[in-house]
Short mmCIF file of C-alpha atoms and ligand atoms in Angstrom, two decimals:
data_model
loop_
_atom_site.label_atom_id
_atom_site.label_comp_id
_atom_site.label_asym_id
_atom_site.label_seq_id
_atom_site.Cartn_x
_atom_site.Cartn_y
_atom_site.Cartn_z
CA UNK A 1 0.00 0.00 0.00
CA UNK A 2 1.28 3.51 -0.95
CA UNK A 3 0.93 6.61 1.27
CA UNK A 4 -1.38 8.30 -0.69
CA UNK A 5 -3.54 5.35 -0.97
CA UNK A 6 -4.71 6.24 2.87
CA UNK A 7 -5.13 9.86 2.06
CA UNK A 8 -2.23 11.35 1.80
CA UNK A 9 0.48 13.55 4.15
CA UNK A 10 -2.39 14.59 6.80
CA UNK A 11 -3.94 11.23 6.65
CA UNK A 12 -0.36 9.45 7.69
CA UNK A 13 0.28 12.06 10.18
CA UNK A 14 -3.36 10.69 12.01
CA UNK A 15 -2.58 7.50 10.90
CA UNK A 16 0.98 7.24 12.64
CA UNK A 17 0.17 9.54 15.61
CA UNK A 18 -2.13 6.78 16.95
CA UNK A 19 0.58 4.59 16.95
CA UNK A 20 2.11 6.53 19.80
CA UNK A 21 0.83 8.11 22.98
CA UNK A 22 -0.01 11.57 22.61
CA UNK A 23 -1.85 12.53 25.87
CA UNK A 24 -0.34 14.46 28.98
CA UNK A 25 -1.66 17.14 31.53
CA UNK A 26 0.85 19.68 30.17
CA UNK A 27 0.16 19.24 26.69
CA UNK A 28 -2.25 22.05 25.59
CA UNK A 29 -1.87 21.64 22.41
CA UNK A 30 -0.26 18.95 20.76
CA UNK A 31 -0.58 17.02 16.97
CA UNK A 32 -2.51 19.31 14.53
CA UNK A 33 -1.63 23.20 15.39
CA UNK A 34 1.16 25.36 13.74
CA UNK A 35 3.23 23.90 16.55
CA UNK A 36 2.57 22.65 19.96
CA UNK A 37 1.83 23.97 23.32
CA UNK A 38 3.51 23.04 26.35
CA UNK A 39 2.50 24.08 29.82
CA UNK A 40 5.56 24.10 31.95
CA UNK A 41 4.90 26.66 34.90
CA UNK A 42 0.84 27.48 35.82
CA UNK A 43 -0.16 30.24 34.65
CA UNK A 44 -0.12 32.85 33.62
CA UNK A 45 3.36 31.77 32.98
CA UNK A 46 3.38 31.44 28.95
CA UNK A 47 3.63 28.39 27.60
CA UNK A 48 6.35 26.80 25.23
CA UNK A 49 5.97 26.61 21.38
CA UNK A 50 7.62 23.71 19.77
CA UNK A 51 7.51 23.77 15.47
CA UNK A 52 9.83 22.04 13.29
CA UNK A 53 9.91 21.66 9.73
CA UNK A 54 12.01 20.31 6.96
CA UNK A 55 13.54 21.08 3.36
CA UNK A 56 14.47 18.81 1.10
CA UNK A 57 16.84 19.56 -2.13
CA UNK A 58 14.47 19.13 -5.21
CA UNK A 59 11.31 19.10 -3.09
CA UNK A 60 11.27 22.04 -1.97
CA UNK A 61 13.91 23.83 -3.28
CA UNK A 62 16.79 23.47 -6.20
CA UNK A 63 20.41 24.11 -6.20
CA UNK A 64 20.16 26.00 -9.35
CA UNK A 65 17.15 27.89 -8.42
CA UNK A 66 17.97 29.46 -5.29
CA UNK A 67 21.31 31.20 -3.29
CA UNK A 68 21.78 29.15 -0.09
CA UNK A 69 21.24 32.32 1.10
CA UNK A 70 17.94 32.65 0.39
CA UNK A 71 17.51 28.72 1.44
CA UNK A 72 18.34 29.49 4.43
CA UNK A 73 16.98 32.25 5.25
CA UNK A 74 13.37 30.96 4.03
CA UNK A 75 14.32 27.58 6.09
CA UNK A 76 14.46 29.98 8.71
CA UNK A 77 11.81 32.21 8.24
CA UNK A 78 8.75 29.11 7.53
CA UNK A 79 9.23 27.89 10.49
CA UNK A 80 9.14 31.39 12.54
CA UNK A 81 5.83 31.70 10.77
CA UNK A 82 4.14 28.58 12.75
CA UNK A 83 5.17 30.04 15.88
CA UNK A 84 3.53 33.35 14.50
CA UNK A 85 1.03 31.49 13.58
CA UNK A 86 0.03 30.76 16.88
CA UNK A 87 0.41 34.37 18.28
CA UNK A 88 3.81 33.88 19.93
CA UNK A 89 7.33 34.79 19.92
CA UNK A 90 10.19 32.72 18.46
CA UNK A 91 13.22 32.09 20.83
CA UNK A 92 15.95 28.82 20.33
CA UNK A 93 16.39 27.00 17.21
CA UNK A 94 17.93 23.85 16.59
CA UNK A 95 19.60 22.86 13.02
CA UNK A 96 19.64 19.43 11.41
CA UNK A 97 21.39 18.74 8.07
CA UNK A 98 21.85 16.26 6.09
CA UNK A 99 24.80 16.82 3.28
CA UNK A 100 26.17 15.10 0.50
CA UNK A 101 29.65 14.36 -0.18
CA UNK A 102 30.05 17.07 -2.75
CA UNK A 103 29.03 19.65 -1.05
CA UNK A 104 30.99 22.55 -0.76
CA UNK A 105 31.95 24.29 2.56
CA UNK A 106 31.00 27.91 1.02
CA UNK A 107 27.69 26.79 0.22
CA UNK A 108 27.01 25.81 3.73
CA UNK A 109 28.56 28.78 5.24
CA UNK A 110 25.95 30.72 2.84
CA UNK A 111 23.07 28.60 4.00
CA UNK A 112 24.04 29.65 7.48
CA UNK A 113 24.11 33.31 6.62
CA UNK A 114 21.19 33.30 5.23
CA UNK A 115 19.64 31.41 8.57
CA UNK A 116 21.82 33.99 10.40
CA UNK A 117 19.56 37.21 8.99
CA UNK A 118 16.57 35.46 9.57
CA UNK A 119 17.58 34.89 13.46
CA UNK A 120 18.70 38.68 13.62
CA UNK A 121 15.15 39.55 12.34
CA UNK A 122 13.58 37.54 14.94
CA UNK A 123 15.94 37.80 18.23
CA UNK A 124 16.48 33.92 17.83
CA UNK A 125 19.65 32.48 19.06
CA UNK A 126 21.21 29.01 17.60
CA UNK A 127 20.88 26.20 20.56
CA UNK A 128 22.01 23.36 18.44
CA UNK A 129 21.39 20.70 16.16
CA UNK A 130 22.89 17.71 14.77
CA UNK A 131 24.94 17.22 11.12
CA UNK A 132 25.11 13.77 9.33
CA UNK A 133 25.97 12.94 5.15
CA UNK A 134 23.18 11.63 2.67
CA UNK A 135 22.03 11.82 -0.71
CA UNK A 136 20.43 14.64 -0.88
CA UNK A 137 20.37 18.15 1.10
CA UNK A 138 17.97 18.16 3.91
CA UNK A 139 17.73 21.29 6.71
CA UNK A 140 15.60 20.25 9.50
CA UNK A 141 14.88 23.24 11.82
CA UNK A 142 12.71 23.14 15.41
CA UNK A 143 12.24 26.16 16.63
CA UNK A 144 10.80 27.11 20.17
CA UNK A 145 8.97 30.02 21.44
CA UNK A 146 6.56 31.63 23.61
CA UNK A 147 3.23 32.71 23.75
CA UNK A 148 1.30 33.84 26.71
CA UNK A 149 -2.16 31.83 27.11
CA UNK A 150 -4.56 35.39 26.14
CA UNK A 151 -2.20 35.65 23.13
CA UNK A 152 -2.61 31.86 22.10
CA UNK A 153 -4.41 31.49 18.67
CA UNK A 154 -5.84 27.41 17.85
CA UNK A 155 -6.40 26.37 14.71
CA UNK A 156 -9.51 25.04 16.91
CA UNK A 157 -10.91 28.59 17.70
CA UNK A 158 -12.73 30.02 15.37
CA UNK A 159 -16.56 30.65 16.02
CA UNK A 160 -19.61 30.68 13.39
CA UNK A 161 -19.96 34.55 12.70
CA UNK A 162 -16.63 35.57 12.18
CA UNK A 163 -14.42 37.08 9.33
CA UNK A 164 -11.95 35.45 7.93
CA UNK A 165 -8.95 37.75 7.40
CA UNK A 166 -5.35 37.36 5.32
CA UNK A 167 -2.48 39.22 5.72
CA UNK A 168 -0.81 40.55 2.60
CA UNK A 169 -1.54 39.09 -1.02
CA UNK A 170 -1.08 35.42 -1.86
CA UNK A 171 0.04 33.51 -4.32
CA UNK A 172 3.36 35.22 -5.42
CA UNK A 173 5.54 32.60 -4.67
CA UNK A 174 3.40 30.34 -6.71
CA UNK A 175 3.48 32.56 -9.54
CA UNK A 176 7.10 33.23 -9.17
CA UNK A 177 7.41 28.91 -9.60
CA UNK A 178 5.14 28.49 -12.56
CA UNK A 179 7.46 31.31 -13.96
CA UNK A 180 10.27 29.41 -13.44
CA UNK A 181 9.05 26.32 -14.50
CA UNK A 182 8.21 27.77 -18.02
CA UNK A 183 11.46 29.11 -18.64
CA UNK A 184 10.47 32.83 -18.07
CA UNK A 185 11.98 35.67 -15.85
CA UNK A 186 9.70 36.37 -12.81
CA UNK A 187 9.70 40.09 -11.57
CA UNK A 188 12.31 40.38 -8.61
CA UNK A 189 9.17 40.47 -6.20
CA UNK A 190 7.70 37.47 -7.44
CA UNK A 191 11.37 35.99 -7.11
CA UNK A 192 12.12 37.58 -3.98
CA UNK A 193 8.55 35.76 -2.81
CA UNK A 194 9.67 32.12 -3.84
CA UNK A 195 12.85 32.44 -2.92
CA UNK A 196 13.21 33.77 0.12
CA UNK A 197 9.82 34.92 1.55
CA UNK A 198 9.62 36.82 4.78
CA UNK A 199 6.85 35.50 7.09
CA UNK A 200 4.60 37.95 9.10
CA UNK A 201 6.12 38.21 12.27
CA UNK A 202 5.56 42.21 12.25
CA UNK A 203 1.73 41.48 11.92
CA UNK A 204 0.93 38.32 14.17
CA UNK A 205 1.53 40.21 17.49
CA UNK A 206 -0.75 42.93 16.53
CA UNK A 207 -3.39 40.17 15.43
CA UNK A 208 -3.67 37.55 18.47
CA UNK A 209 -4.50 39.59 20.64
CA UNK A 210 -7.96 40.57 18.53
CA UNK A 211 -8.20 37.06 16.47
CA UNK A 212 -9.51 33.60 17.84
CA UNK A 213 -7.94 31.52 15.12
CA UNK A 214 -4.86 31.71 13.19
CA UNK A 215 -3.01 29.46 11.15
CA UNK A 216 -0.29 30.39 8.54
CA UNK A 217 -0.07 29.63 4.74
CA UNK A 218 1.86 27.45 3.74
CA UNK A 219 0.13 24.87 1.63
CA UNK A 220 -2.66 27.44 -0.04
CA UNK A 221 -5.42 29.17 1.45
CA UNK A 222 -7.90 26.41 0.48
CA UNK A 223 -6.16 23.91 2.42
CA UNK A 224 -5.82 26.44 5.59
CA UNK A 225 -9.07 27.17 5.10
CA UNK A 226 -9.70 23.07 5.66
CA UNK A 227 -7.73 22.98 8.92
CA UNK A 228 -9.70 25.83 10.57
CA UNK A 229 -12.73 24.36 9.67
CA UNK A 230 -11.71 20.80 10.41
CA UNK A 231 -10.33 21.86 13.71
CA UNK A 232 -13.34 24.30 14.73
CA UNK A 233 -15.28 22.07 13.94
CA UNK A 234 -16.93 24.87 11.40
CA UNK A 235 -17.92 25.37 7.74
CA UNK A 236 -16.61 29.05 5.72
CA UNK A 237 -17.10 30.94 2.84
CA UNK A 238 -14.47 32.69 0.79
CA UNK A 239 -15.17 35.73 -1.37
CA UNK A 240 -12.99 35.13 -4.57
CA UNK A 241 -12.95 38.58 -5.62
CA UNK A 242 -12.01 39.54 -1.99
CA UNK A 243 -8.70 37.34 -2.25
CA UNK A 244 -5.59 39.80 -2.30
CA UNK A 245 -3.76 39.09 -5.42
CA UNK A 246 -0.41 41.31 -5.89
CA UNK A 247 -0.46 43.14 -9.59
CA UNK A 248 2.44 41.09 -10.42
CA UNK A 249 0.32 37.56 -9.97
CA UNK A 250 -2.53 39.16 -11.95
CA UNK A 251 0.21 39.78 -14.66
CA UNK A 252 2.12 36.67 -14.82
CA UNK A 253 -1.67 34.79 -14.72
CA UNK A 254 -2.46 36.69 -17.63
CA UNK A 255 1.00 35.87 -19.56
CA UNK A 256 0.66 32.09 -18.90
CA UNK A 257 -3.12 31.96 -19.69
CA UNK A 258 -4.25 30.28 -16.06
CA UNK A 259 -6.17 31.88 -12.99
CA UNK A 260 -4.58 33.23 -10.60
CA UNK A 261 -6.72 32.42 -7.51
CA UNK A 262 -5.81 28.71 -8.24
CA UNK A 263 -2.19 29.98 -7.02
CA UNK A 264 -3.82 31.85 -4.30
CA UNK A 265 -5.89 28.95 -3.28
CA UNK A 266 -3.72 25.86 -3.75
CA UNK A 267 -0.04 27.39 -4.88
CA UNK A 268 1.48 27.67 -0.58
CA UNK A 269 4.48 29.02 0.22
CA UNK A 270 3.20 32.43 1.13
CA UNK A 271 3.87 32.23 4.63
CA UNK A 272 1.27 34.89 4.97
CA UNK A 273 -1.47 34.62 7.62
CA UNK A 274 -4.96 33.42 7.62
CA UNK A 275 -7.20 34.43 11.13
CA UNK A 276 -10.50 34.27 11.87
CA UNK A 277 -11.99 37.52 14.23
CA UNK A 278 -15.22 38.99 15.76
CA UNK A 279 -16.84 41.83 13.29
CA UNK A 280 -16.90 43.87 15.94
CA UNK A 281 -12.88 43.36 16.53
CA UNK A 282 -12.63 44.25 12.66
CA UNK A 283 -12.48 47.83 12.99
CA UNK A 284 -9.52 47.67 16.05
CA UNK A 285 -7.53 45.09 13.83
CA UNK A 286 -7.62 47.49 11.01
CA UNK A 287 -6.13 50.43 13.16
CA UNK A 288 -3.30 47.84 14.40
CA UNK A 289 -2.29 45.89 11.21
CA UNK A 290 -3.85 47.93 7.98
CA UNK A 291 -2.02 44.82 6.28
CA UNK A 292 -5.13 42.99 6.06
CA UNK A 293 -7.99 41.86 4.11
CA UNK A 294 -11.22 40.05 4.89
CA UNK A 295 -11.85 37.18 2.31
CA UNK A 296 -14.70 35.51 3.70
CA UNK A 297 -16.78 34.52 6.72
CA UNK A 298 -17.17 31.42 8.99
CA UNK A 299 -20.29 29.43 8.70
CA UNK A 300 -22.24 27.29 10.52
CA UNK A 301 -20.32 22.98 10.12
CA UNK A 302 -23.48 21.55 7.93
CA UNK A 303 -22.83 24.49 5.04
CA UNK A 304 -18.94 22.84 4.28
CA UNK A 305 -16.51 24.91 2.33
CA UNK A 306 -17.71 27.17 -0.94
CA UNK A 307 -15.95 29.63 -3.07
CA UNK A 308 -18.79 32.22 -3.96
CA UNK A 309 -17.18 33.27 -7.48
CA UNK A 310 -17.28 36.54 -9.30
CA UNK A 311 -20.47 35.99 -10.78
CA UNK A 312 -22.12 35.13 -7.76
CA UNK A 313 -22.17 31.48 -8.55
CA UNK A 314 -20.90 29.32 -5.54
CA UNK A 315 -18.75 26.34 -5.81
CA UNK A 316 -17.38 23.47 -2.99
CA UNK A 317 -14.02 25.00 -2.06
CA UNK A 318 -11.36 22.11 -3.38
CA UNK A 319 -7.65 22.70 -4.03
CA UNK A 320 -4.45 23.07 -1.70
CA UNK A 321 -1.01 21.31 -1.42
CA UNK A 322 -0.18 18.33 0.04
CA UNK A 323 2.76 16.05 0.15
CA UNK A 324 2.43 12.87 -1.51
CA UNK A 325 -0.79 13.61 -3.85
P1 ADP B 401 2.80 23.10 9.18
O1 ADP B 401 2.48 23.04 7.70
O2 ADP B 401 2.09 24.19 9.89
O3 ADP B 401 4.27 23.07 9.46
P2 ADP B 401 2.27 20.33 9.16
O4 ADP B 401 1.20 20.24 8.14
O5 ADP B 401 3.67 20.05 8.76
O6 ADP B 401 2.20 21.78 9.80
O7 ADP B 401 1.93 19.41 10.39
C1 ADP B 401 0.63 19.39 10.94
C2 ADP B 401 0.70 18.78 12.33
O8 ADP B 401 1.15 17.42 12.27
C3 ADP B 401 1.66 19.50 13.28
O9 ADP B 401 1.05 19.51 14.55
C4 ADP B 401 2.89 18.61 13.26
O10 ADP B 401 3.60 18.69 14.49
C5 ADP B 401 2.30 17.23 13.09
N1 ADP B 401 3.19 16.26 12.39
C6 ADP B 401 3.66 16.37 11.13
N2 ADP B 401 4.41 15.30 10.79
C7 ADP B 401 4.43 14.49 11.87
C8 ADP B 401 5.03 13.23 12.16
N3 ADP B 401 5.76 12.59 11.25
N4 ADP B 401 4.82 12.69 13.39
C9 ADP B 401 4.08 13.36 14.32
N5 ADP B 401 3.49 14.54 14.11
C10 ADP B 401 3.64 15.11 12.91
MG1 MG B 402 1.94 26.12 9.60
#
């Protein structure tokens, strides 16, 4: 049997996580958030963030394609977008590679530069990490952090009645890899938002405090959309025309003949923010983080996922990247 056969990446992750034990008094949070949430002093002591997430060469990302710079520093920065993700601040990080023979010492010392800007950015200092050879390049990072429990944003939180909110515009680093992958020159921001994408640190403190759910966007918004709603336990509706699309997507849709929300939707990488927040919170957000769009509205469970589209037509809300499909 082959993985996807059971579902795919999220369906193995269930699937092997019940091979384990996964309970404990301190655990607030564990399997199925940004990152998990550890209790280790009563509060309101804040708790402790765990994330950690890997790269692979050719997966996601290509010698050829990308300074180890940049890999570095968006090694770096996706992973200090789960802890933002869950309203906190990042603190330690830990660094795992895997090298192959060949490699060459300058490229690693330009990986860790580019790790090293991303750690200035953030006030994160290296704790450790472990180095071993293999066949390919893999960077492994697990990043801790803090979050105190009123700041603390669940995938699990959103309520029927609120507004779903994104930071930014998505689906530039999508564009910037269809680019690519055709052989034509993407504009240096779509480039800069492939290769080495900046999460949204600066926003997610100004946001937890007014959101209830957040979760950041990595895989699309469709399939972020799916985890709130899984998670909550609620259905949602996005606005198509509400989506923030940057000029620069609209334009290198229009050159390659596709749409463009299908990059917003199920192209990831963005390492934007999706939240969900109170109408009446809306206004306060606004004067906080102008940053910010609404792009739709949560719904009550038995009304699923739709896309209303621009001619008012609604559709069931597919799409979104996972590993394995
Ligand atoms: P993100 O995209 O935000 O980094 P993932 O989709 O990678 O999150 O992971 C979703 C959840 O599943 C997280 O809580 C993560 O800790 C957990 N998870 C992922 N892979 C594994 C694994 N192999 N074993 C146990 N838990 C896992
Ligand atoms: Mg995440």
């Amino acid at each position: 049997m082959k993985i996807n056969d059971i579902g795919g990446e999220f369906a193995l992750i269930e699937h092997l996580a019940r091979l384990v034990p996964r309970q404990g008094a301190d655990l607030i949070e564990g399997i199925g958030d940004d990152a998990a949430v550890l209790r280790t002093a009563p509060e309101p002591a804040p708790y402790l963030l765990v994330t950690t997430d890997m790269l692979v060469e050719n997966e996601h990302f290509r010698t050829h394609w990308a300074a180890p710079e940049q890999i570095g520093y968006k090694a770096s920065e996706c992973n200090v977008s789960d802890i933002a993700a869950m309203g906190g601040t990042p603190t330690w990080m830990f660094v795992a590679l895997a090298l192959p023979r060949r490699t060459e010492l300058e490229w690693v010392e330009a990986l860790y530069r580019g790790l090293a800007r991303s750690c200035h950015r953030h006030g994160i200092a290296l704790a450790g990490g472990d180095t071993t050879q293999g066949p390919t390049i893999a960077i492994s990072i697990t990043l801790l952090g803090s979050v105190t429990p009123e700041k603390l944003c669940l995938r699990s939180h959103a309520r029927v009645g609120d507004l779903l909110a994104v930071t930014g515009s998505l689906g530039a680093s999508a564009a910037g890899l269809a680019l690519l992958d055709k052989g034509r020159e993407p504009t240096p921001y779509l480039l800069e938002k492939h290769r080495a994408p900046s999460c949204r640190m600066d926003l997610s403190d100004r946001i937890a405090p007014l959101a209830h759910a957040m979760i950041d966007i990595s895989d699309g918004l469709a399939s972020e959309v799916r985890h709130i709603c899984a998670r909550s336990k609620v259905g949602a509706e996005l606005v198509a025309e509400q989506i923030p699309l940057h000029p620069d997507v609209a334009a290198a849709a229009r050159l390659l003949g596709v749409d463009p929300l299908q990059w917003a939707l199920g192209g990831g990488e963005d390492y934007e923010l999706l939240f969900s927040i109170a109408p009446e919170q809306w206004p306060k957000l606004q004067a906080a983080a102008a940053d910010c769009r609404v792009v739709g509205r949560v719904v009550e469970p038995a009304a699923g996922m739709v896309l209303i589209q621009p001619d008012g037509t609604r559709r069931t809300l597919a799409g979104g990247f996972t590993h394995f499909a």
